[in-house]
PDB file of C-alpha atoms in Angstrom:
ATOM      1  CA  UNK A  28    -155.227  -8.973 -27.734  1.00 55.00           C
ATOM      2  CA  UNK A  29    -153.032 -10.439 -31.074  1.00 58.00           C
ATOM      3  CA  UNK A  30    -152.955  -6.680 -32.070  1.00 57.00           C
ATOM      4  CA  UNK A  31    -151.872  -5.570 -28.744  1.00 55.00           C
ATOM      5  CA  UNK A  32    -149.152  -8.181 -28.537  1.00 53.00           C
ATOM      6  CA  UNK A  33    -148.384  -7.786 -32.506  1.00 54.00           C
ATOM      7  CA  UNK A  34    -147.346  -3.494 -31.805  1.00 57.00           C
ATOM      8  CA  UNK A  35    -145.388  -4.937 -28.598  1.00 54.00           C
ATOM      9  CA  UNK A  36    -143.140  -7.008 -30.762  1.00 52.00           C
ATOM     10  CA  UNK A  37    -143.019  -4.562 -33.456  1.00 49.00           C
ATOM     11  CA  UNK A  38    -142.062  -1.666 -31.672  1.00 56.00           C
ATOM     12  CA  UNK A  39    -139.995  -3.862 -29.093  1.00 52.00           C
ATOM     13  CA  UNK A  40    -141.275  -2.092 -26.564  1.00 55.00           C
ATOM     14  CA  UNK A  41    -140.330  -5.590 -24.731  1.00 49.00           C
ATOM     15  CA  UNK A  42    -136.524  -4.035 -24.934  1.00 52.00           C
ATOM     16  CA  UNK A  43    -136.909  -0.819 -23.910  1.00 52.00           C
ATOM     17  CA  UNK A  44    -134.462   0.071 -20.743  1.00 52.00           C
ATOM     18  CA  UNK A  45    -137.091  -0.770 -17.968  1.00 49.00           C
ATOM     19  CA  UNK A  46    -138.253  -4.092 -19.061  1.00 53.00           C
ATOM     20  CA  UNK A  47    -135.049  -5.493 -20.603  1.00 50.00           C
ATOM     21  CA  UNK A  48    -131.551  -4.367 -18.883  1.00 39.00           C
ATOM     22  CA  UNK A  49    -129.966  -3.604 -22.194  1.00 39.00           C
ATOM     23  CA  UNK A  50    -131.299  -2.817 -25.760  1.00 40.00           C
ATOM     24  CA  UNK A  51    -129.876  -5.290 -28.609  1.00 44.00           C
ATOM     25  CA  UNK A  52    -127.834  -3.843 -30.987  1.00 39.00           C
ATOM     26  CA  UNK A  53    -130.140  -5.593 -33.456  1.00 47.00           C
ATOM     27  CA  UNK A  54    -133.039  -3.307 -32.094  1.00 44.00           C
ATOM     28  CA  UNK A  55    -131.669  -0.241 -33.779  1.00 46.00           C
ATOM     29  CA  UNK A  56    -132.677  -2.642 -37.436  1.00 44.00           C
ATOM     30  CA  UNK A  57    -136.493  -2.297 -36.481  1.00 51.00           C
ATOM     31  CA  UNK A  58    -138.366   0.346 -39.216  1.00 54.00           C
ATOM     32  CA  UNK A  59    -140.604   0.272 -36.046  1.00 62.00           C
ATOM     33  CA  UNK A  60    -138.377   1.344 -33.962  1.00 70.00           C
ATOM     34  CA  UNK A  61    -139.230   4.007 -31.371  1.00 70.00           C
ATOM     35  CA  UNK A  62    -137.392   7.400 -31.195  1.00 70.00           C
ATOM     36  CA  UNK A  63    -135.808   7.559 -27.846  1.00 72.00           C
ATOM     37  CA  UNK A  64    -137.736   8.928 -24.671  1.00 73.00           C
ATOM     38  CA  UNK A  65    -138.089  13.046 -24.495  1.00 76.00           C
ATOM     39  CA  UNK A  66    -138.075  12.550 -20.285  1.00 82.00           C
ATOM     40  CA  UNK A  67    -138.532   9.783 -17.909  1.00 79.00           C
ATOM     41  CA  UNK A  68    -142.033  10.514 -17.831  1.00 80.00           C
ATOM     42  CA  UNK A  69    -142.592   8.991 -21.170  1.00 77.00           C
ATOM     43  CA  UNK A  70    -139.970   6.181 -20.420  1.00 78.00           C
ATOM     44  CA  UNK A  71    -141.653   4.755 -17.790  1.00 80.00           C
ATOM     45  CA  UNK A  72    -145.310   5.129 -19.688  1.00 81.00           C
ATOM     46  CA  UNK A  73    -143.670   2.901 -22.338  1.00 78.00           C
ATOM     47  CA  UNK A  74    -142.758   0.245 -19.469  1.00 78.00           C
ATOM     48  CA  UNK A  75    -146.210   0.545 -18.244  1.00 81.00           C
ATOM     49  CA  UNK A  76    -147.601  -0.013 -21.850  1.00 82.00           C
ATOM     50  CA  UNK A  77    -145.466  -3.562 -21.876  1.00 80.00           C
ATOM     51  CA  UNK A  78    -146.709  -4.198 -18.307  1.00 83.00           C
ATOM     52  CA  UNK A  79    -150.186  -3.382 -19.736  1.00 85.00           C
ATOM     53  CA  UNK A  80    -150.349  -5.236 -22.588  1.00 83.00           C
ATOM     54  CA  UNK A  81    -148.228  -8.428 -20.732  1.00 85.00           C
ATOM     55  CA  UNK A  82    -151.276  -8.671 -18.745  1.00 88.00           C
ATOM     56  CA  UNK A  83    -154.040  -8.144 -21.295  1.00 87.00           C
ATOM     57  CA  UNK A  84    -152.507 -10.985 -23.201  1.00 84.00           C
ATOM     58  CA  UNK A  85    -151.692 -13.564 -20.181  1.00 88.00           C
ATOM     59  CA  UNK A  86    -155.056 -12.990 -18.990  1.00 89.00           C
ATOM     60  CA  UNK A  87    -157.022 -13.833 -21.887  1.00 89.00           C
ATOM     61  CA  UNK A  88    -154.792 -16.297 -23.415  1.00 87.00           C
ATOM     62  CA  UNK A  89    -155.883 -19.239 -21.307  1.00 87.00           C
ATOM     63  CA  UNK A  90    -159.933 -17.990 -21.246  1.00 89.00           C
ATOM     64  CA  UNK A  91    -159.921 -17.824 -25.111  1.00 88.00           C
ATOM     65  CA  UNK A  92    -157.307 -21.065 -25.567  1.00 84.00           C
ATOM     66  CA  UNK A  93    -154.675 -19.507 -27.183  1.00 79.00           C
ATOM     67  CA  UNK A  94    -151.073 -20.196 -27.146  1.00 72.00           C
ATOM     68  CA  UNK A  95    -149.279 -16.715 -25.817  1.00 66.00           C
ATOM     69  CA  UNK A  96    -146.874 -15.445 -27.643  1.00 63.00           C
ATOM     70  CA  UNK A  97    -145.234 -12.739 -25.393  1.00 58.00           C
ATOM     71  CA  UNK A  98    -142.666 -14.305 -22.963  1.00 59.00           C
ATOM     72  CA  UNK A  99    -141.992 -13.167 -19.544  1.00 55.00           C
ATOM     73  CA  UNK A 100    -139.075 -10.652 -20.765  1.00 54.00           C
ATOM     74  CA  UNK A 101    -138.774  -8.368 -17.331  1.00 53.00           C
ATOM     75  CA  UNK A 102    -140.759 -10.400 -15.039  1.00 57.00           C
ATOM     76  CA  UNK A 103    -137.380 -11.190 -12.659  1.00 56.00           C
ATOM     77  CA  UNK A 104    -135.917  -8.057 -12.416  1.00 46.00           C
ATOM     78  CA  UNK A 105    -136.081  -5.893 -10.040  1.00 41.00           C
ATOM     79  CA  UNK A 106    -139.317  -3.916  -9.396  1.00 38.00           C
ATOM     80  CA  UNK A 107    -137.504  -0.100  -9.536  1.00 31.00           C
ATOM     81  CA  UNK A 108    -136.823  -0.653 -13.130  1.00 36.00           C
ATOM     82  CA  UNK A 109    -141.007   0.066 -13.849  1.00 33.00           C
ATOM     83  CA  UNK A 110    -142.654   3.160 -13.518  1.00 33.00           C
ATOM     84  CA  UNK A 111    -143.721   3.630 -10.170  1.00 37.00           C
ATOM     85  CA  UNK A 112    -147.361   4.041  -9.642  1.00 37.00           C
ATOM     86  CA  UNK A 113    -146.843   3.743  -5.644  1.00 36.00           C
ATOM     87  CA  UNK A 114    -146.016   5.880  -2.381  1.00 37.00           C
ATOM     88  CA  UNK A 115    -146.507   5.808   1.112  1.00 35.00           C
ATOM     89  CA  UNK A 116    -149.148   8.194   0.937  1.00 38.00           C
ATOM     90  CA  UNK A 117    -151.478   5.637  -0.877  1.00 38.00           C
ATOM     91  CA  UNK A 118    -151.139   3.475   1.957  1.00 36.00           C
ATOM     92  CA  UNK A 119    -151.985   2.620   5.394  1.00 38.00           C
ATOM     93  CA  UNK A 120    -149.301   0.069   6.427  1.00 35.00           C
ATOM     94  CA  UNK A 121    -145.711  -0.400   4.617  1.00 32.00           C
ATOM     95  CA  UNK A 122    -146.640  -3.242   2.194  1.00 40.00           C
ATOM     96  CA  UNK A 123    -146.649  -3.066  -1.321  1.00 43.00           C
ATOM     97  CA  UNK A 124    -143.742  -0.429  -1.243  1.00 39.00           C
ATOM     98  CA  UNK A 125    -140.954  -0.426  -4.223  1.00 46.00           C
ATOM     99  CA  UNK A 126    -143.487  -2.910  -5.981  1.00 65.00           C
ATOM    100  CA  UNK A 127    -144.965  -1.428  -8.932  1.00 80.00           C
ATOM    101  CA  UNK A 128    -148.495  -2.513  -8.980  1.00 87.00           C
ATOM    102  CA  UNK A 129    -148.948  -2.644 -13.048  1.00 87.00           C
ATOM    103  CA  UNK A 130    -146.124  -5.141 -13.096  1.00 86.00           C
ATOM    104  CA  UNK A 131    -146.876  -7.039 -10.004  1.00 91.00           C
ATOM    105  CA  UNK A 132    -150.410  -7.796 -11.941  1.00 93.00           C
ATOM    106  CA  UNK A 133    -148.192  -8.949 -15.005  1.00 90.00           C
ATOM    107  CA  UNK A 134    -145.987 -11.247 -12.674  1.00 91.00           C
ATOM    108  CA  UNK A 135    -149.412 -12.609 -11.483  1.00 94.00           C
ATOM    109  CA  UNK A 136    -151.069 -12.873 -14.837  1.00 93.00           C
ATOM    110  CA  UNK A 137    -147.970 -15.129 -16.181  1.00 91.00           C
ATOM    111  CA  UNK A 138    -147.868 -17.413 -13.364  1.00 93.00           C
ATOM    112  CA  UNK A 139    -151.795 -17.642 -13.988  1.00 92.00           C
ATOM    113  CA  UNK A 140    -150.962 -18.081 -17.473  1.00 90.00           C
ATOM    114  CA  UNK A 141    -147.956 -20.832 -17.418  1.00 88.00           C
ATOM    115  CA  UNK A 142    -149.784 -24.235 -15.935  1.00 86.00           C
ATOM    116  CA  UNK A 143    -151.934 -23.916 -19.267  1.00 81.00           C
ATOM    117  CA  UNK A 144    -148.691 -24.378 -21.217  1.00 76.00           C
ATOM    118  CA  UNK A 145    -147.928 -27.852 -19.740  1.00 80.00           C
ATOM    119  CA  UNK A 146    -150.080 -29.578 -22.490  1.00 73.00           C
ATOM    120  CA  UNK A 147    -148.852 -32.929 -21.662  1.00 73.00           C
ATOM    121  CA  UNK A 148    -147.997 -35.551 -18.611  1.00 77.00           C
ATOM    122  CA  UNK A 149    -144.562 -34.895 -19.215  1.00 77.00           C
ATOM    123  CA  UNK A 150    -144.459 -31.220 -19.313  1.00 78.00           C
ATOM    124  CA  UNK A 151    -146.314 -31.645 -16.189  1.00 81.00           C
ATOM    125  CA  UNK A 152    -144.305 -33.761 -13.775  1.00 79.00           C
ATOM    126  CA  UNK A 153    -141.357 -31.893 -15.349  1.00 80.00           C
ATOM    127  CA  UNK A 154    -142.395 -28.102 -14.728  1.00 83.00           C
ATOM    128  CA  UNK A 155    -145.441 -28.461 -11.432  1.00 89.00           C
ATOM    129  CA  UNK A 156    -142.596 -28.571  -8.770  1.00 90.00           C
ATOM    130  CA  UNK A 157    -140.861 -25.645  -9.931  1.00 90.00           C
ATOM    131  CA  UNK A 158    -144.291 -23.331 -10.538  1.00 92.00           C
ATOM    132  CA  UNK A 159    -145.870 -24.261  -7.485  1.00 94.00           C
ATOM    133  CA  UNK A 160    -142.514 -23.256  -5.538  1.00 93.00           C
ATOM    134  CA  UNK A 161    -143.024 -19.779  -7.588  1.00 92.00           C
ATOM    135  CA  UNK A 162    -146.930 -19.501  -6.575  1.00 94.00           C
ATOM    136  CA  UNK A 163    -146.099 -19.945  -3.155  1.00 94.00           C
ATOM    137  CA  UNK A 164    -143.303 -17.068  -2.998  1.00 93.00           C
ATOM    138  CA  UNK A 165    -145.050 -14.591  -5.231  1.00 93.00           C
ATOM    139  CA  UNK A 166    -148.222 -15.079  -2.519  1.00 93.00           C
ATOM    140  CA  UNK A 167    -145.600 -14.252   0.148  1.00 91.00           C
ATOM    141  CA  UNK A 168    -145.273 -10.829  -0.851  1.00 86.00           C
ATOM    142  CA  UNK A 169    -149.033 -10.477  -0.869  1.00 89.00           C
ATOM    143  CA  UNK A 170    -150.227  -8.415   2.057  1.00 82.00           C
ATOM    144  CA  UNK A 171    -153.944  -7.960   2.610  1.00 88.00           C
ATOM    145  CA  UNK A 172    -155.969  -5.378   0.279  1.00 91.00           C
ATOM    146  CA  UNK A 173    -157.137  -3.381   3.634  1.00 86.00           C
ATOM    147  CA  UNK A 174    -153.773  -1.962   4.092  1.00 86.00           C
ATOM    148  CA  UNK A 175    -154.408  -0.169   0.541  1.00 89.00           C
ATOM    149  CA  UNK A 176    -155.593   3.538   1.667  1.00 89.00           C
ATOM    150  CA  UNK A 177    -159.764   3.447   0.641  1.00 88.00           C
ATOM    151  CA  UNK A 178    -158.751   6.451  -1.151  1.00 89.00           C
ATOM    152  CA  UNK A 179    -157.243   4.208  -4.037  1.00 91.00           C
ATOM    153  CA  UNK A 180    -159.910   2.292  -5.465  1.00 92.00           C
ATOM    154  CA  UNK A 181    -158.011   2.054  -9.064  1.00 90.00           C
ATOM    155  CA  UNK A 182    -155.216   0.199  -6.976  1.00 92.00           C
ATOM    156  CA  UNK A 183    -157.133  -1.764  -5.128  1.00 94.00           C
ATOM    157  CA  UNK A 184    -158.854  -2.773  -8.141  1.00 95.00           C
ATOM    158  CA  UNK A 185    -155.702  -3.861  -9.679  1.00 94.00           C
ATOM    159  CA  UNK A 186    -154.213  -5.592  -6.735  1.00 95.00           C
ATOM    160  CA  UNK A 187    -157.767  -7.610  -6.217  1.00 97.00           C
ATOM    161  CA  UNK A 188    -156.791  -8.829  -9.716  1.00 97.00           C
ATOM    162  CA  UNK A 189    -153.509  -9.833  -8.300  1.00 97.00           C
ATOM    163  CA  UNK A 190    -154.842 -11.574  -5.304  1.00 97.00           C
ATOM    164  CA  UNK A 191    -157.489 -13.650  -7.483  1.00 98.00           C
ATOM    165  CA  UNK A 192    -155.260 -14.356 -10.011  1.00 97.00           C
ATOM    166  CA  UNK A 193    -152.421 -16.470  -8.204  1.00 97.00           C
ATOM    167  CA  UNK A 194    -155.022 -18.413  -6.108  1.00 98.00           C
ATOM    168  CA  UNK A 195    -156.741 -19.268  -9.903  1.00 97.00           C
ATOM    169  CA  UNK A 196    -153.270 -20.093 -10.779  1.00 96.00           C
ATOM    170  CA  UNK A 197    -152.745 -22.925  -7.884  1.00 96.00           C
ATOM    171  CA  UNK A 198    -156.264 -24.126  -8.659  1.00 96.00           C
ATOM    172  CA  UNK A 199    -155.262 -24.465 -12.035  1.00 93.00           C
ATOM    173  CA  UNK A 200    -151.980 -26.441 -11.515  1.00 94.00           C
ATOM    174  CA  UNK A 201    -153.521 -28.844  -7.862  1.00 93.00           C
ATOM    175  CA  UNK A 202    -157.259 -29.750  -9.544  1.00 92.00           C
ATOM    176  CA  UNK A 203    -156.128 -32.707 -12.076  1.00 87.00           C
ATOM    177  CA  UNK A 204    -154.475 -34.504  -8.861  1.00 88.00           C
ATOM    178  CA  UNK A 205    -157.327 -33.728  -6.517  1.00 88.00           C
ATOM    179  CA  UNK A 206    -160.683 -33.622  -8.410  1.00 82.00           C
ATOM    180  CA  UNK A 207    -162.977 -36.867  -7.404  1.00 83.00           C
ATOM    181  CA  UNK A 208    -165.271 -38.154  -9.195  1.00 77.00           C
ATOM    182  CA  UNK A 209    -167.585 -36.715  -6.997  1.00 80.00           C
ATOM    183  CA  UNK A 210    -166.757 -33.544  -6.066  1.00 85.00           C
ATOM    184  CA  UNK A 211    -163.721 -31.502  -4.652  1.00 91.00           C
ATOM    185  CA  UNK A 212    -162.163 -32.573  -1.285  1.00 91.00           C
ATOM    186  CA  UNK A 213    -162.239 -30.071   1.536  1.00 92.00           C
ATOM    187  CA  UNK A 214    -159.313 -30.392   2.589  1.00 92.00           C
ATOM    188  CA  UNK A 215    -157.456 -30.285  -1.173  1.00 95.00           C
ATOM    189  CA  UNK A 216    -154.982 -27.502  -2.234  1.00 96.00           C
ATOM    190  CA  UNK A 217    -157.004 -26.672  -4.822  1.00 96.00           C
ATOM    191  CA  UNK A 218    -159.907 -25.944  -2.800  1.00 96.00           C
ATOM    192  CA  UNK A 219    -158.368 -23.816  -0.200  1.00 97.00           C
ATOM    193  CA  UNK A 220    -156.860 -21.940  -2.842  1.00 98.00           C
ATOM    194  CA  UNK A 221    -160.394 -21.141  -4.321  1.00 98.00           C
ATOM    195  CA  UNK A 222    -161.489 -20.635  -1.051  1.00 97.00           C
ATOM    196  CA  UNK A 223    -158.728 -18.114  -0.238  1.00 97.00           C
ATOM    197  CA  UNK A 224    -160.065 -16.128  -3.442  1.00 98.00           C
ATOM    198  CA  UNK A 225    -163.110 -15.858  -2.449  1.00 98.00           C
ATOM    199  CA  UNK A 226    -161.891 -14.669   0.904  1.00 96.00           C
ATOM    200  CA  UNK A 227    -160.296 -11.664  -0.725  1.00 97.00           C
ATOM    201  CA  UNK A 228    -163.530 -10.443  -1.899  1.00 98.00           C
ATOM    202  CA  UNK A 229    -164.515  -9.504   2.198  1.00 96.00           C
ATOM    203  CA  UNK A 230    -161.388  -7.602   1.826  1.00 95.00           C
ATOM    204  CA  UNK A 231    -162.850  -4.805  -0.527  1.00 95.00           C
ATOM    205  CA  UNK A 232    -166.029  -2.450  -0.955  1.00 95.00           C
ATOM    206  CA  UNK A 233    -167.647  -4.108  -3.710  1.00 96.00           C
ATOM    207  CA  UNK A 234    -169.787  -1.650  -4.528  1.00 95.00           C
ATOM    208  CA  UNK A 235    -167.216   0.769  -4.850  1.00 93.00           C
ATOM    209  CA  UNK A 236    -164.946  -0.402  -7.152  1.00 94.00           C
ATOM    210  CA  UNK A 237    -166.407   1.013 -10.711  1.00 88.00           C
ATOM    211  CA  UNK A 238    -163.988  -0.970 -12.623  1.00 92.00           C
ATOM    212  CA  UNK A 239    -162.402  -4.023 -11.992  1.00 96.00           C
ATOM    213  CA  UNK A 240    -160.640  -6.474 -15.004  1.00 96.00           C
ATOM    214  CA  UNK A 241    -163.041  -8.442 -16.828  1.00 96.00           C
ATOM    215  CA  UNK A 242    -161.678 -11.475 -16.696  1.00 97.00           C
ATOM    216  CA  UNK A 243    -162.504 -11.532 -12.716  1.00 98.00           C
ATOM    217  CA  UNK A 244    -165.468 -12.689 -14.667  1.00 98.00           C
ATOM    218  CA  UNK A 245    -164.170 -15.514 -15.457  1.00 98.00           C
ATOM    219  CA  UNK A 246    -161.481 -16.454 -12.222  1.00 98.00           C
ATOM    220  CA  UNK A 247    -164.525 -16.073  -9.696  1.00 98.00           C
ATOM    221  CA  UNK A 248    -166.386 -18.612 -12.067  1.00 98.00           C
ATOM    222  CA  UNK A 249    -163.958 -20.925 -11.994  1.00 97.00           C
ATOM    223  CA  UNK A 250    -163.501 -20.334  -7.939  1.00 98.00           C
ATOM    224  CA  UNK A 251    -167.166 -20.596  -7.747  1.00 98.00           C
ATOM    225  CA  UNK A 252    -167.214 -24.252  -9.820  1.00 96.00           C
ATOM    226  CA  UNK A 253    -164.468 -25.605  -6.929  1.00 96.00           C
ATOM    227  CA  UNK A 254    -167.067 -24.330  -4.293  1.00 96.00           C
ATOM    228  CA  UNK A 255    -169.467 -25.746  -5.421  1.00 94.00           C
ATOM    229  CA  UNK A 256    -168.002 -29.174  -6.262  1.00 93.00           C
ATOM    230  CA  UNK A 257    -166.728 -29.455  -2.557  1.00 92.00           C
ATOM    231  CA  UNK A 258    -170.424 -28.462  -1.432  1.00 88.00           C
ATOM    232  CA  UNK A 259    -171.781 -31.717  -3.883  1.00 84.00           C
ATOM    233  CA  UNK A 260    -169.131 -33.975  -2.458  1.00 79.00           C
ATOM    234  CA  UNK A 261    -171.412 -33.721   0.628  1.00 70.00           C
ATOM    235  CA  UNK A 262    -174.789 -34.185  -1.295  1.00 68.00           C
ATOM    236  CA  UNK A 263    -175.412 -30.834  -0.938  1.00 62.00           C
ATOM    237  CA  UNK A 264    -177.040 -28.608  -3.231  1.00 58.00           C
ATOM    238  CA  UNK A 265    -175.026 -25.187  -3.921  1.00 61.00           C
ATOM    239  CA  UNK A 266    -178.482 -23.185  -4.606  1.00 56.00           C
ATOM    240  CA  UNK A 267    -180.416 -24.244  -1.527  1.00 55.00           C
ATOM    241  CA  UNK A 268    -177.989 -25.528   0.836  1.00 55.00           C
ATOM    242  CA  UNK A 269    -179.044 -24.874   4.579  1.00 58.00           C
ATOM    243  CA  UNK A 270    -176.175 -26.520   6.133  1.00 59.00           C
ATOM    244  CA  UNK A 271    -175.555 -25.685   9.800  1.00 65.00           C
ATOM    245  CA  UNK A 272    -172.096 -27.460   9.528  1.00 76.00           C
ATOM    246  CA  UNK A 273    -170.086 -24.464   9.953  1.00 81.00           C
ATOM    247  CA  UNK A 274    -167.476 -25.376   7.209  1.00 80.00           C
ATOM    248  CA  UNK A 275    -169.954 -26.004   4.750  1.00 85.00           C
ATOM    249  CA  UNK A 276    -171.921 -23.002   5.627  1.00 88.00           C
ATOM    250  CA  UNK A 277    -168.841 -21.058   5.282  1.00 90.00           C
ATOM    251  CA  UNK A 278    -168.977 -22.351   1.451  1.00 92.00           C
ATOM    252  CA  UNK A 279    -172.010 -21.078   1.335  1.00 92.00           C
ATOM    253  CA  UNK A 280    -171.442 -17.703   2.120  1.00 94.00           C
ATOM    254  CA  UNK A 281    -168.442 -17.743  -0.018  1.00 96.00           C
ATOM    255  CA  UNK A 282    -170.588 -18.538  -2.951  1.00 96.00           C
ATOM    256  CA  UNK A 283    -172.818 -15.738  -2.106  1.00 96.00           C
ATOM    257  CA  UNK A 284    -170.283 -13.391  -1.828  1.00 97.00           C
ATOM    258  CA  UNK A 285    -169.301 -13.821  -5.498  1.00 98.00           C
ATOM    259  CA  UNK A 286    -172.688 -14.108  -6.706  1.00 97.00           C
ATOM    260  CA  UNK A 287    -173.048 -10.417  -5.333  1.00 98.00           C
ATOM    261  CA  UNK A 288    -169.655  -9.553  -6.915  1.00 98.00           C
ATOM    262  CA  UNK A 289    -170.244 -10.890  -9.988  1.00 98.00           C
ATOM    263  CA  UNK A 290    -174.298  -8.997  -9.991  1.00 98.00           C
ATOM    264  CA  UNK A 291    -172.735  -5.532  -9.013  1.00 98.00           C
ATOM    265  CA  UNK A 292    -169.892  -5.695 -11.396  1.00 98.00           C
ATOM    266  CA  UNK A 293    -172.062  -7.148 -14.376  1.00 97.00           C
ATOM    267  CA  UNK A 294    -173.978  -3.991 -14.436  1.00 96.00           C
ATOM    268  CA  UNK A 295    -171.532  -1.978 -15.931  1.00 95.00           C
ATOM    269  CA  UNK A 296    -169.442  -4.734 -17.870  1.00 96.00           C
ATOM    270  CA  UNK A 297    -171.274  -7.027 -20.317  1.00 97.00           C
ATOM    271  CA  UNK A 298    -168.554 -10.201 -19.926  1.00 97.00           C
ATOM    272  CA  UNK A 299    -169.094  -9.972 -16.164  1.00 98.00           C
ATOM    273  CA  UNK A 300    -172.595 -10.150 -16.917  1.00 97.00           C
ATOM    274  CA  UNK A 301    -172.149 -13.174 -19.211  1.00 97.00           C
ATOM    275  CA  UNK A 302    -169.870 -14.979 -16.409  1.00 98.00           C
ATOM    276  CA  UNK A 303    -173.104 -14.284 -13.563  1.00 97.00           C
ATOM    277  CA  UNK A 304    -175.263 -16.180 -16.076  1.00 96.00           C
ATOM    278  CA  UNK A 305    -172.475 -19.456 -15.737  1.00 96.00           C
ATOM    279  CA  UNK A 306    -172.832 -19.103 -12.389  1.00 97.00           C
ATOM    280  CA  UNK A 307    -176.207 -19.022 -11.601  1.00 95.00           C
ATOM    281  CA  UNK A 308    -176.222 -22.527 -13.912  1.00 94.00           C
ATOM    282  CA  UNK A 309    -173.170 -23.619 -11.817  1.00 92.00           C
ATOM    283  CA  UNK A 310    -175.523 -23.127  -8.408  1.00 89.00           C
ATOM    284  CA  UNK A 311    -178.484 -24.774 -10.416  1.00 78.00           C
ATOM    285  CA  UNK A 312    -180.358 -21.427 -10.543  1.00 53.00           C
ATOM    286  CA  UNK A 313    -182.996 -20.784 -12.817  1.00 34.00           C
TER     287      UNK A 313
END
């Protein structure tokens, strides 16, 4: 991840047209310093190789507890200036259109990223108002998975990502103001947001999607743990619960949903794997 980040810098592949609006004059000082573009095509593969990297690094910054060091350079510009990975063809319904997937995923992963970087009170009162406004406009834009054509499981892969990713983000920034000391409320922001994640879950064919991002691993954990919580609030036990309450039952389900995720997906990716083994201690199952 340092590496990845480390040839970003270097190369300043963070000011290439596409990501930045104009190159610095300084840029053309950099030994590292690519030769320009032969064609669009590579152009836009060096955007997607910021994009890329953007998101390897805001995604695992906050799971390993490390301070990023790539800034948001491109995020709030307009989405034509990326590659485009999209077309109608690839989909059922009009969302999703002009938004290049690669860097919608990057927008996502730094919003996921930010509430990690308000180390203090202060930073907090200072900066929650403004990020929560921005989690609740990027979800806006967010249109259900099932309008992706089946066709495309590599983008609905990367757009579950997405999805999981900004709820994990509002869970991140509501749960010091509504944890209890006994569990989650019900009907706190931070559990409807990790309720809403694992909602997105009945949106795909689990069992279809051969890849998905490892650190999934980690979000649906951290979903699961709110779950949970609001199920012990009620003296309930997350393992066994037989509730016939429908709301809790719906907790239940939603539970089991990402236990199967997490199962299917750990089979071909050891962290996933790791992450089912936290869960199955998170439900108290040995």
């Amino acid at each position: 991840m340092d590496a990845a980040s480390a040839m970003i810098l270097a190369s300043r592949l963070h000011e290439v047209e596409g990501v930045r609006q104009s190159l610095p004059i300084d840029a053309r000082l950099s030994r590292y310093q690519l030769p320009p573009p032969a064609d669009q095509t590579e152009q836009d593969e060096r955007v997607n190789a910021y994009w890329a990297a953007l998101v390897l690094h805001k995604c695992w910054s906050p799971i390993l507890g490390h301070m990023p060091i790539l800034t948001n350079i491109g995020l709030e510009a307009g989405s034509a200036d990326a590659g485009q990975l999209l077309n109608q063809s690839q989909l059922q319904y009009v969302p999703y259109v002009d938004q290049d997937p690669l860097k919608l995923q990057a927008k996502a992963a730094a919003i996921h990223c930010s509430p990690t970087q308000m180390n203090d009170a202060t930073a907090y009162l200072l900066g929650s108002a403004d990020l929560d406004a921005r989690i609740v406009q990027f979800q806006q834009t967010l249109q259900p998975l099932n309008n992706v054509h089946p066709s495309r499981q590599d983008l609905i892969s990367r757009l579950l990502h997405v999805h999981i990713l900004i709820n994990c983000a509002t869970i991140q920034l509501q749960k010091p103001l509504n944890v209890r000391a006994n569990g989650m409320p019900m009907d706190s922001r931070t559990f409807m947001a990790a309720h809403a994640a694992a909602n997105v879950l009945n949106q795909v064919n689990i069992g279809a999607l051969t890849f998905v991002d490892s650190s999934i691993g980690f979000l649906l954990v951290s979903v699961a743990d709110v779950l949970a919580s609001a199920l012990r609030l009620f003296g309930l036990d997350p393992a066994t619960s037989m509730s016939h309450n429908p709301r809790e039952q719906r907790i239940v389900v939603a539970l089991s949903q990402i236990r199967y995720a997490l199962t299917t997906w750990g089979e071909r990716n050891a962290y996933i794997k790791a992450q089912l083994h936290l869960l199955l201690r998170i439900l108290a199952i040995t």
